Tab-separated table of C-alpha atoms and ligand atoms in Angstrom:
chain	number	residue	atom	x	y	z
R	1	MET	CA	0.005	11.301	26.356
R	2	LYS	CA	0.116	12.213	22.638
R	3	LYS	CA	-3.258	12.484	20.967
R	4	VAL	CA	-3.277	11.483	17.295
R	5	LEU	CA	-6.114	11.952	14.802
R	6	VAL	CA	-6.013	9.655	11.744
R	7	LEU	CA	-7.843	10.681	8.559
R	8	GLY	CA	-9.637	7.466	7.582
R	9	ALA	CA	-11.151	4.852	9.885
R	10	GLY	CA	-10.193	1.566	8.231
R	11	GLN	CA	-7.841	-1.240	9.192
R	12	LEU	CA	-4.716	0.931	9.019
R	13	ALA	CA	-6.044	3.368	11.628
R	14	ARG	CA	-7.136	0.367	13.688
R	15	MET	CA	-3.649	-1.156	13.597
R	16	MET	CA	-2.079	2.229	14.440
R	17	ASP	CA	-4.257	2.294	17.540
R	18	LEU	CA	-3.257	-1.266	18.485
R	19	ALA	CA	0.418	-0.293	18.123
R	20	GLY	CA	0.071	3.101	19.805
R	21	ALA	CA	-1.763	1.971	22.963
R	22	PRO	CA	1.356	0.493	24.671
R	23	LEU	CA	3.179	3.774	23.998
R	24	GLY	CA	0.456	5.590	25.894
R	25	MET	CA	-0.885	7.208	22.723
R	26	ASP	CA	-4.518	8.100	22.248
R	27	ILE	CA	-5.561	7.442	18.652
R	28	LYS	CA	-8.847	8.601	17.119
R	29	ALA	CA	-10.012	8.146	13.528
R	30	PHE	CA	-11.955	10.449	11.217
R	31	ASP	CA	-14.436	8.430	9.159
R	32	VAL	CA	-14.658	10.324	5.845
R	33	ARG	CA	-17.951	8.607	4.930
R	34	THR	CA	-19.869	9.743	8.025
R	35	ASN	CA	-17.781	12.838	8.912
R	36	ASN	CA	-17.495	11.565	12.480
R	37	VAL	CA	-14.422	11.188	14.636
R	38	VAL	CA	-14.637	7.633	15.995
R	39	HIS	CA	-12.690	5.105	18.045
R	40	PRO	CA	-10.500	3.166	15.552
R	41	VAL	CA	-11.289	-0.245	17.099
R	42	ASP	CA	-14.852	0.513	18.152
R	43	PRO	CA	-16.239	2.837	15.431
R	44	GLU	CA	-19.708	2.878	17.040
R	45	HIS	CA	-18.084	5.095	19.640
R	46	ILE	CA	-18.383	8.620	18.203
R	47	TYR	CA	-16.476	11.605	19.610
R	48	GLY	CA	-17.663	14.488	17.418
R	49	ASP	CA	-16.896	16.255	14.169
R	50	LEU	CA	-13.643	17.049	12.359
R	51	LYS	CA	-13.319	20.597	13.700
R	52	ASN	CA	-13.487	19.319	17.245
R	53	GLY	CA	-11.145	16.400	16.421
R	54	ILE	CA	-8.529	18.790	15.031
R	55	LYS	CA	-8.740	20.981	18.120
R	56	GLN	CA	-8.448	18.078	20.578
R	57	CYS	CA	-5.416	16.318	19.042
R	58	ASP	CA	-1.656	17.020	19.022
R	59	VAL	CA	-0.858	15.400	15.672
R	60	ILE	CA	-2.886	14.547	12.541
R	61	THR	CA	-2.021	11.879	9.975
R	62	ALA	CA	-3.763	9.909	7.211
R	63	GLU	CA	-4.305	6.220	6.529
R	64	PHE	CA	-5.141	6.775	2.851
R	65	GLU	CA	-4.236	9.244	0.134
R	66	HIS	CA	-7.684	9.886	-1.353
R	67	VAL	CA	-8.705	12.411	1.291
R	68	ALA	CA	-10.734	15.424	0.054
R	69	HIS	CA	-8.406	18.368	-0.528
R	70	ASN	CA	-10.457	20.758	1.615
R	71	THR	CA	-10.126	18.334	4.554
R	72	LEU	CA	-6.354	18.153	4.033
R	73	GLU	CA	-6.130	21.935	3.906
R	74	GLU	CA	-8.198	22.353	7.060
R	75	CYS	CA	-5.868	19.924	8.850
R	76	GLU	CA	-2.719	21.536	7.497
R	77	ALA	CA	-3.863	24.968	8.679
R	78	SER	CA	-3.694	23.641	12.269
R	79	GLY	CA	0.058	22.974	11.826
R	80	LYS	CA	-0.449	19.390	13.088
R	81	LEU	CA	-0.565	17.375	9.834
R	82	PHE	CA	2.219	14.822	9.075
R	83	PRO	CA	3.066	13.966	6.355
R	84	SER	CA	2.231	17.255	4.608
R	85	SER	CA	-0.888	17.711	2.482
R	86	ASN	CA	1.449	18.057	-0.507
R	87	ALA	CA	2.893	14.551	0.056
R	88	ILE	CA	-0.584	13.055	0.551
R	89	LYS	CA	-1.931	14.763	-2.598
R	90	ILE	CA	1.017	13.499	-4.662
R	91	GLY	CA	0.316	9.949	-3.481
R	92	GLY	CA	-3.326	10.377	-4.525
R	93	ASP	CA	-2.715	11.665	-8.059
R	94	ARG	CA	-0.623	9.615	-10.473
R	95	ARG	CA	0.135	12.733	-12.565
R	96	LEU	CA	1.806	14.457	-9.605
R	97	GLU	CA	3.446	11.197	-8.600
R	98	LYS	CA	5.046	10.766	-12.026
R	99	SER	CA	6.406	14.307	-11.978
R	100	LEU	CA	7.883	13.670	-8.508
R	101	LEU	CA	9.614	10.542	-9.849
R	102	GLU	CA	10.998	12.542	-12.770
R	103	SER	CA	12.179	15.392	-10.537
R	104	CYS	CA	13.952	12.902	-8.222
R	105	ASN	CA	15.476	11.291	-11.293
R	106	VAL	CA	14.419	7.781	-10.265
R	107	ALA	CA	13.819	5.051	-12.847
R	108	ASN	CA	10.173	4.312	-13.674
R	109	ALA	CA	8.075	2.905	-16.539
R	110	LYS	CA	7.771	4.988	-19.695
R	111	HIS	CA	4.455	6.850	-19.497
R	112	TYR	CA	2.240	9.456	-21.083
R	113	ILE	CA	-0.497	11.644	-19.553
R	114	ILE	CA	-3.899	11.480	-21.278
R	115	GLU	CA	-6.602	14.124	-21.083
R	116	ASN	CA	-8.310	13.682	-24.461
R	117	LYS	CA	-8.506	11.488	-27.577
R	118	ASN	CA	-5.562	13.236	-29.174
R	119	ASP	CA	-3.349	12.407	-26.154
R	120	PHE	CA	-4.590	8.818	-26.334
R	121	ASP	CA	-3.556	8.556	-30.006
R	122	GLN	CA	-0.168	10.065	-29.165
R	123	ALA	CA	0.304	7.603	-26.296
R	124	LEU	CA	-0.280	4.700	-28.691
R	125	LYS	CA	2.464	6.093	-30.929
R	126	GLN	CA	4.950	6.690	-28.113
R	127	LEU	CA	4.445	3.388	-26.274
R	128	GLU	CA	4.331	-0.207	-27.440
R	129	LEU	CA	1.606	-2.753	-26.749
R	130	PRO	CA	0.847	-4.027	-24.165
R	131	ILE	CA	-0.003	-0.745	-22.426
R	132	ILE	CA	-1.636	-0.305	-19.042
R	133	PHE	CA	-3.892	2.722	-18.476
R	134	LYS	CA	-4.521	3.898	-14.937
R	135	SER	CA	-6.909	6.529	-13.609
R	136	ALA	CA	-4.960	9.492	-12.218
R	137	LEU	CA	-7.168	9.716	-9.128
R	138	GLU	CA	-8.808	7.231	-6.778
R	139	GLY	CA	-7.149	4.015	-7.999
R	140	TYR	CA	-6.485	1.224	-5.503
R	141	ASP	CA	-6.269	-2.577	-5.494
R	142	GLY	CA	-5.998	-2.514	-9.303
R	143	LYS	CA	-9.289	-0.588	-9.706
R	144	GLY	CA	-9.529	2.081	-12.432
R	145	GLN	CA	-7.143	0.246	-14.778
R	146	TRP	CA	-7.379	-0.922	-18.370
R	147	ARG	CA	-4.937	-3.234	-20.111
R	148	LEU	CA	-4.565	-2.855	-23.854
R	149	LYS	CA	-2.979	-5.952	-25.335
R	150	SER	CA	-3.942	-5.958	-29.008
R	151	ALA	CA	-4.762	-3.349	-31.680
R	152	ASP	CA	-8.374	-4.591	-32.085
R	153	GLN	CA	-9.163	-3.436	-28.517
R	154	VAL	CA	-8.099	0.182	-29.118
R	155	GLU	CA	-11.559	1.667	-29.792
R	156	LYS	CA	-13.268	-0.141	-26.928
R	157	THR	CA	-10.506	0.797	-24.483
R	158	TRP	CA	-10.813	4.467	-25.428
R	159	LEU	CA	-14.624	4.383	-25.073
R	160	ASP	CA	-14.379	2.806	-21.621
R	161	MET	CA	-11.846	5.388	-20.493
R	162	ALA	CA	-13.734	8.344	-22.010
R	163	ASN	CA	-16.896	7.250	-20.145
R	164	PHE	CA	-14.900	6.847	-16.970
R	165	ILE	CA	-13.491	10.400	-17.247
R	166	ALA	CA	-16.939	11.833	-18.114
R	167	ASP	CA	-18.530	10.133	-15.059
R	168	ALA	CA	-15.908	11.412	-12.609
R	169	THR	CA	-17.244	13.334	-9.630
R	170	SER	CA	-13.881	14.346	-8.115
R	171	SER	CA	-13.181	18.000	-7.304
R	172	VAL	CA	-9.885	17.785	-9.239
R	173	PRO	CA	-10.329	16.794	-12.939
R	174	GLN	CA	-9.887	13.066	-13.500
R	175	GLY	CA	-7.298	11.923	-16.064
R	176	ILE	CA	-5.497	8.807	-17.258
R	177	ILE	CA	-1.852	7.744	-17.290
R	178	ALA	CA	-0.761	5.442	-20.100
R	179	GLU	CA	2.129	3.312	-18.935
R	180	GLN	CA	4.378	0.845	-20.698
R	181	MET	CA	3.699	-2.667	-19.352
R	182	VAL	CA	6.918	-3.761	-17.663
R	183	PRO	CA	7.946	-7.411	-18.117
R	184	PHE	CA	9.092	-7.588	-14.510
R	185	ASP	CA	10.783	-10.548	-12.815
R	186	ARG	CA	9.039	-9.760	-9.553
R	187	GLU	CA	7.410	-6.971	-7.571
R	188	VAL	CA	9.018	-5.678	-4.396
R	189	SER	CA	8.325	-2.794	-2.060
R	190	LEU	CA	10.265	-0.761	0.450
R	191	VAL	CA	8.565	0.556	3.557
R	192	GLY	CA	10.480	3.091	5.613
R	193	ALA	CA	10.057	5.983	7.989
R	194	ARG	CA	11.455	9.492	8.331
R	195	ASN	CA	10.881	11.375	11.568
R	196	THR	CA	10.574	15.076	12.383
R	197	LEU	CA	14.379	15.242	12.938
R	198	GLY	CA	14.989	13.904	9.421
R	199	GLU	CA	16.229	10.500	10.635
R	200	ILE	CA	15.452	7.630	8.251
R	201	ALA	CA	15.004	3.892	8.867
R	202	VAL	CA	13.918	1.441	6.177
R	203	TYR	CA	12.722	-2.150	6.416
R	204	PRO	CA	14.122	-4.885	4.173
R	205	LEU	CA	12.607	-5.118	0.691
R	206	THR	CA	9.484	-7.239	0.618
R	207	GLU	CA	8.472	-9.482	-2.283
R	208	ASN	CA	4.823	-9.018	-3.291
R	209	HIS	CA	2.379	-11.281	-5.151
R	210	HIS	CA	-0.946	-10.134	-6.520
R	211	THR	CA	-4.069	-12.154	-7.311
R	212	ASN	CA	-6.653	-10.480	-9.584
R	213	GLY	CA	-4.919	-7.108	-9.082
R	214	ILE	CA	-4.992	-7.310	-5.254
R	215	LEU	CA	-1.977	-7.980	-3.029
R	216	SER	CA	-2.278	-11.560	-1.802
R	217	VAL	CA	1.100	-12.479	-0.264
R	218	SER	CA	4.153	-10.498	0.886
R	219	VAL	CA	7.370	-12.165	1.988
R	220	ALA	CA	10.334	-10.635	3.801
R	221	SER	CA	13.172	-13.125	3.901
R	222	SER	CA	16.528	-13.150	2.106
R	223	ILE	CA	18.146	-9.788	1.491
R	224	ASN	CA	19.876	-8.827	-1.745
R	225	GLU	CA	22.294	-6.160	-0.430
R	226	LYS	CA	22.688	-4.375	-3.751
R	227	LEU	CA	18.957	-4.079	-4.434
R	228	GLN	CA	18.353	-3.051	-0.833
R	229	ALA	CA	20.921	-0.257	-1.112
R	230	ASN	CA	19.419	0.884	-4.406
R	231	ALA	CA	15.880	0.961	-2.952
R	232	ALA	CA	17.073	2.734	0.208
R	233	GLU	CA	18.701	5.417	-1.934
R	234	VAL	CA	15.441	5.971	-3.852
R	235	PHE	CA	13.618	6.196	-0.530
R	236	LYS	CA	16.054	8.811	0.825
R	237	LYS	CA	15.835	10.923	-2.342
R	238	MET	CA	12.050	10.960	-2.367
R	239	ALA	CA	11.512	11.348	1.384
R	240	GLU	CA	13.963	14.253	1.541
R	241	LYS	CA	12.532	15.920	-1.549
R	242	LEU	CA	9.077	15.841	0.105
R	243	ASN	CA	10.463	16.740	3.551
R	244	TYR	CA	8.431	13.685	4.432
R	245	VAL	CA	7.458	12.760	7.997
R	246	GLY	CA	5.916	9.361	8.703
R	247	VAL	CA	5.967	5.954	7.015
R	248	LEU	CA	6.269	5.997	3.229
R	249	ALA	CA	6.003	2.929	0.987
R	250	ILE	CA	7.537	2.598	-2.465
R	251	GLU	CA	6.406	-0.161	-4.852
R	252	PHE	CA	8.933	-1.341	-7.437
R	253	PHE	CA	9.136	-3.611	-10.463
R	254	GLN	CA	12.357	-5.601	-10.466
R	255	VAL	CA	13.763	-6.239	-13.953
R	256	GLY	CA	17.048	-8.146	-13.715
R	257	GLU	CA	19.007	-6.184	-11.124
R	258	GLN	CA	17.213	-2.924	-11.894
R	259	LEU	CA	14.389	-1.390	-9.873
R	260	LEU	CA	11.690	0.748	-11.520
R	261	VAL	CA	9.353	2.649	-9.221
R	262	ASN	CA	5.711	1.709	-9.828
R	263	GLU	CA	4.058	3.967	-7.275
R	264	ILE	CA	4.373	5.419	-3.794
R	265	ALA	CA	1.975	5.347	-0.863
R	266	PRO	CA	2.280	8.189	1.672
R	267	ARG	CA	1.214	5.979	4.588
R	268	VAL	CA	1.605	2.613	6.255
R	269	HIS	CA	1.209	-0.079	3.621
R	270	ASN	CA	-0.278	-3.553	3.219
R	271	SER	CA	3.119	-4.927	2.134
R	272	GLY	CA	4.506	-3.797	5.523
R	273	HIS	CA	2.069	-5.751	7.706
R	274	TRP	CA	4.671	-8.528	8.162
R	275	THR	CA	6.643	-6.096	10.381
R	276	GLN	CA	4.128	-6.773	13.184
R	277	GLN	CA	5.834	-10.149	13.723
R	278	GLY	CA	9.045	-9.926	11.677
R	279	ALA	CA	10.694	-6.729	12.937
R	280	ASP	CA	11.541	-5.232	16.354
R	281	THR	CA	9.271	-2.273	15.672
R	282	CYS	CA	6.272	-2.612	13.370
R	283	GLN	CA	5.459	-0.039	10.672
R	284	PHE	CA	2.459	1.261	12.667
R	285	GLU	CA	4.575	2.054	15.724
R	286	ASN	CA	7.316	3.576	13.579
R	287	HIS	CA	4.768	5.776	11.815
R	288	LEU	CA	3.515	7.034	15.188
R	289	ARG	CA	7.062	7.521	16.477
R	290	ALA	CA	7.968	9.457	13.309
R	291	ILE	CA	5.014	11.858	13.458
R	292	CYS	CA	5.241	12.335	17.248
R	293	GLY	CA	8.906	13.390	17.206
R	294	LEU	CA	10.283	10.188	18.755
R	295	PRO	CA	13.413	8.246	17.687
R	296	LEU	CA	12.630	5.447	15.190
R	297	GLY	CA	12.644	1.790	16.261
R	298	GLY	CA	14.595	-1.139	14.783
R	299	THR	CA	13.634	-2.102	11.242
R	300	HIS	CA	15.836	-5.121	10.546
R	301	LEU	CA	14.327	-8.529	9.860
R	302	ILE	CA	14.367	-10.595	13.053
R	303	ARG	CA	13.078	-13.752	11.344
R	304	PRO	CA	11.794	-14.635	7.862
R	305	THR	CA	8.125	-13.608	7.802
R	306	ALA	CA	5.242	-13.740	5.339
R	307	MET	CA	1.872	-12.040	5.261
R	308	VAL	CA	-1.179	-13.611	3.626
R	309	ASN	CA	-4.148	-11.336	2.935
R	310	ILE	CA	-7.652	-12.630	3.721
R	311	ILE	CA	-9.794	-11.296	0.871
R	312	GLY	CA	-13.612	-11.566	0.743
R	313	GLU	CA	-13.618	-14.321	3.390
R	314	ASP	CA	-14.538	-14.355	7.078
R	315	ASP	CA	-14.498	-18.049	7.822
R	316	ILE	CA	-11.031	-19.449	8.549
R	317	SER	CA	-10.478	-22.840	10.147
R	318	ASN	CA	-9.297	-22.651	13.771
R	319	GLU	CA	-6.832	-25.364	12.833
R	320	ILE	CA	-4.482	-22.681	11.530
R	321	TYR	CA	-3.761	-21.768	15.159
R	322	THR	CA	-1.915	-25.087	15.484
R	323	ILE	CA	0.891	-23.621	13.353
R	324	PRO	CA	3.330	-22.276	15.967
R	325	SER	CA	4.060	-18.844	14.478
R	326	VAL	CA	0.597	-17.968	13.110
R	327	SER	CA	-0.553	-14.478	14.036
R	328	MET	CA	-4.103	-13.541	13.118
R	329	HIS	CA	-5.218	-9.989	12.383
R	330	TRP	CA	-8.943	-9.492	11.698
R	331	TYR	CA	-10.218	-6.025	10.741
R	332	ASP	CA	-13.794	-6.535	11.995
R	333	LYS	CA	-15.345	-5.717	8.614
R	334	GLU	CA	-18.495	-6.958	6.963
R	335	LYS	CA	-17.758	-9.611	4.327
R	336	ARG	CA	-17.728	-8.355	0.724
R	337	VAL	CA	-16.269	-9.780	-2.489
R	338	GLY	CA	-12.711	-8.542	-3.010
R	339	ARG	CA	-12.591	-6.792	0.371
R	340	LYS	CA	-9.521	-7.039	2.595
R	341	MET	CA	-10.960	-8.651	5.742
R	342	GLY	CA	-7.770	-9.418	7.639
R	343	HIS	CA	-4.325	-10.941	7.272
R	344	ILE	CA	-2.271	-13.788	8.647
R	345	ASN	CA	1.386	-13.328	9.551
R	346	LEU	CA	3.586	-16.376	9.573
R	347	SER	CA	7.270	-16.670	10.527
R	348	GLY	CA	10.009	-19.283	10.629
R	349	SER	CA	13.442	-19.402	12.231
R	350	THR	CA	14.781	-20.151	8.727
R	351	GLU	CA	13.404	-19.586	5.236
R	352	VAL	CA	12.878	-23.335	4.858
R	353	GLU	CA	10.827	-23.422	8.045
R	354	LEU	CA	8.768	-20.436	6.875
R	355	ALA	CA	8.198	-22.151	3.512
R	356	GLN	CA	7.097	-25.392	5.225
R	357	ARG	CA	4.659	-23.449	7.375
R	358	LEU	CA	3.299	-21.618	4.337
R	359	VAL	CA	2.700	-24.945	2.588
R	360	HIS	CA	0.980	-26.233	5.731
R	361	LEU	CA	-1.143	-23.059	6.009
R	362	SER	CA	-2.226	-23.350	2.367
R	363	THR	CA	-3.626	-26.841	3.025
R	364	LEU	CA	-5.828	-25.449	5.828
R	365	LEU	CA	-7.332	-22.552	3.845
R	366	ASN	CA	-10.035	-22.946	1.242
R	367	LYS	CA	-8.907	-22.817	-2.384
R	368	GLU	CA	-11.663	-20.456	-3.599
R	369	SER	CA	-10.598	-17.664	-1.260
R	370	PHE	CA	-6.858	-18.303	-1.564
R	371	PRO	CA	-6.568	-19.471	-5.189
R	372	ASP	CA	-2.815	-18.970	-5.680
R	373	LEU	CA	-1.488	-19.654	-2.206
R	374	SER	CA	-0.817	-23.345	-2.560
R	375	GLU	CA	1.161	-22.897	-5.779
R	376	PHE	CA	3.056	-19.925	-4.350
R	377	ALA	CA	3.936	-21.798	-1.144
R	378	LYS	CA	5.194	-24.828	-3.077
R	379	SER	CA	7.340	-22.766	-5.414
R	380	TYR	CA	8.740	-20.733	-2.505
R	381	PHE	CA	9.603	-23.992	-0.727
R	382	ALA	CA	11.301	-25.325	-3.879
R	383	LYS	CA	13.334	-22.114	-4.188
R	384	VAL	CA	14.589	-21.906	-0.601
R	385	SER	CA	15.255	-25.595	-0.105
R	386	GLN	CA	17.607	-25.902	-3.105
I	401	LIG	P1	-2.519	-1.183	-5.052
I	401	LIG	O1	-3.535	-0.343	-4.376
I	401	LIG	O2	-2.702	-2.660	-4.810
I	401	LIG	O3	-1.098	-0.762	-4.839
I	401	LIG	P2	-3.104	0.175	-7.486
I	401	LIG	O4	-4.519	0.094	-7.880
I	401	LIG	O5	-2.639	1.386	-6.787
I	401	LIG	O6	-2.765	-1.071	-6.629
I	401	LIG	P3	-0.800	-0.320	-9.196
I	401	LIG	O7	0.035	-0.731	-8.050
I	401	LIG	O8	-0.269	0.763	-10.019
I	401	LIG	O9	-2.289	0.034	-8.794
I	401	LIG	O10	-1.086	-1.585	-10.129
I	401	LIG	C1	-1.603	-2.807	-9.606
I	401	LIG	C2	-0.796	-3.978	-10.152
I	401	LIG	O11	-0.900	-4.027	-11.589
I	401	LIG	C3	0.703	-3.876	-9.874
I	401	LIG	O12	1.042	-4.331	-8.597
I	401	LIG	C4	1.241	-4.769	-10.997
I	401	LIG	O13	1.076	-6.128	-10.690
I	401	LIG	C5	0.325	-4.429	-12.165
I	401	LIG	N1	0.924	-3.308	-12.933
I	401	LIG	C6	0.715	-1.996	-12.729
I	401	LIG	N2	1.430	-1.230	-13.606
I	401	LIG	C7	2.147	-2.092	-14.349
I	401	LIG	C8	3.094	-1.942	-15.420
I	401	LIG	N3	3.453	-0.742	-15.892
I	401	LIG	N4	3.636	-3.065	-15.954
I	401	LIG	C9	3.276	-4.289	-15.484
I	401	LIG	N5	2.389	-4.502	-14.497
I	401	LIG	C10	1.813	-3.429	-13.935
I	402	LIG	MG1	0.189	-0.686	-6.207
């Protein structure tokens, strides 16, 4: 029985455990806030400290990229960490991420690295408004971002960012990336896996919708072969460059038929949760297979599937269970504004059936917690039923 230690004890570690149990895997999670190794589904159950956790396990992985560097190094020294600390650090620092994109020669938004006021002034000269500024470290769910739309906001934007840099407590110096706002047609992501033998399997591209900077809906349905091939090639380039082992997610902006990489996530990803019901092997199982030296499982789409995030809400009508393909995934978290509390997967035997079910689902969920779902479902239905 393989013993896996996950750095981070959130919903991703929890879902790895739920996927690993049938494979006879023993998954434990390291809670970085308490420094305890805990059970991923029952975190009250404490096993000990990190040192002990490292000694007891066969393989170590991470569910998030903002792990303290000394922890990553301690894990890497054991020879058990997959993906490597280098890959995890790149995913956690937009400066390193941008230089990886450049070295792999993959298309991405024009950008400029800012460390001081002079860099900021240069960035304004090199890029055109609107510009998006992102913190180099610790950004997630759209946090640590500033959007500069008009010249009269320049001073205030700089002050906000300068304060943010000055207040940083990270061990690595905080910085800012200025990025050209991309007038994208849509956002898509590619989730894939590479195992210890170097074998690669990627899922179909997923279309992603955000509400207030947080992923709200992902849909995996029709496949555009050309885009898929393009995304798969980017995945192969980056995964091989990093000698990557595990699941890796790549977020893209689609502009016409072109894909620009937005960012990468060196881990299982929210936009891959649909694979729990829409693929033969879900991303959590494939991540475990990849890091444990097993062959990868099937990644093709078995039926059109959507994922709806439950954000800041813990009260969902039981009526949703009347929809035949509904699959509920709660994370057992305390309710907080903007917090990902769970997700709902929904499938259909055809895209039209999936769209009808999404419309139905949207009528059963409250509008305050799912503000854009109804409109999204209707427009998706209109698109696929043409
Ligand atoms: P998450 O954790 O949800 O992936 P994040 O905080 O890591 O988010 P990004 O993915 O870089 O940050 O940005 C969040 C969202 O902001 C993107 O999904 C996109 O909708 C928008 N965005 C980011 N950069 C750009 C850009 N250059 N042009 C247009 N929109 C952008
Ligand atoms: Mg993102």
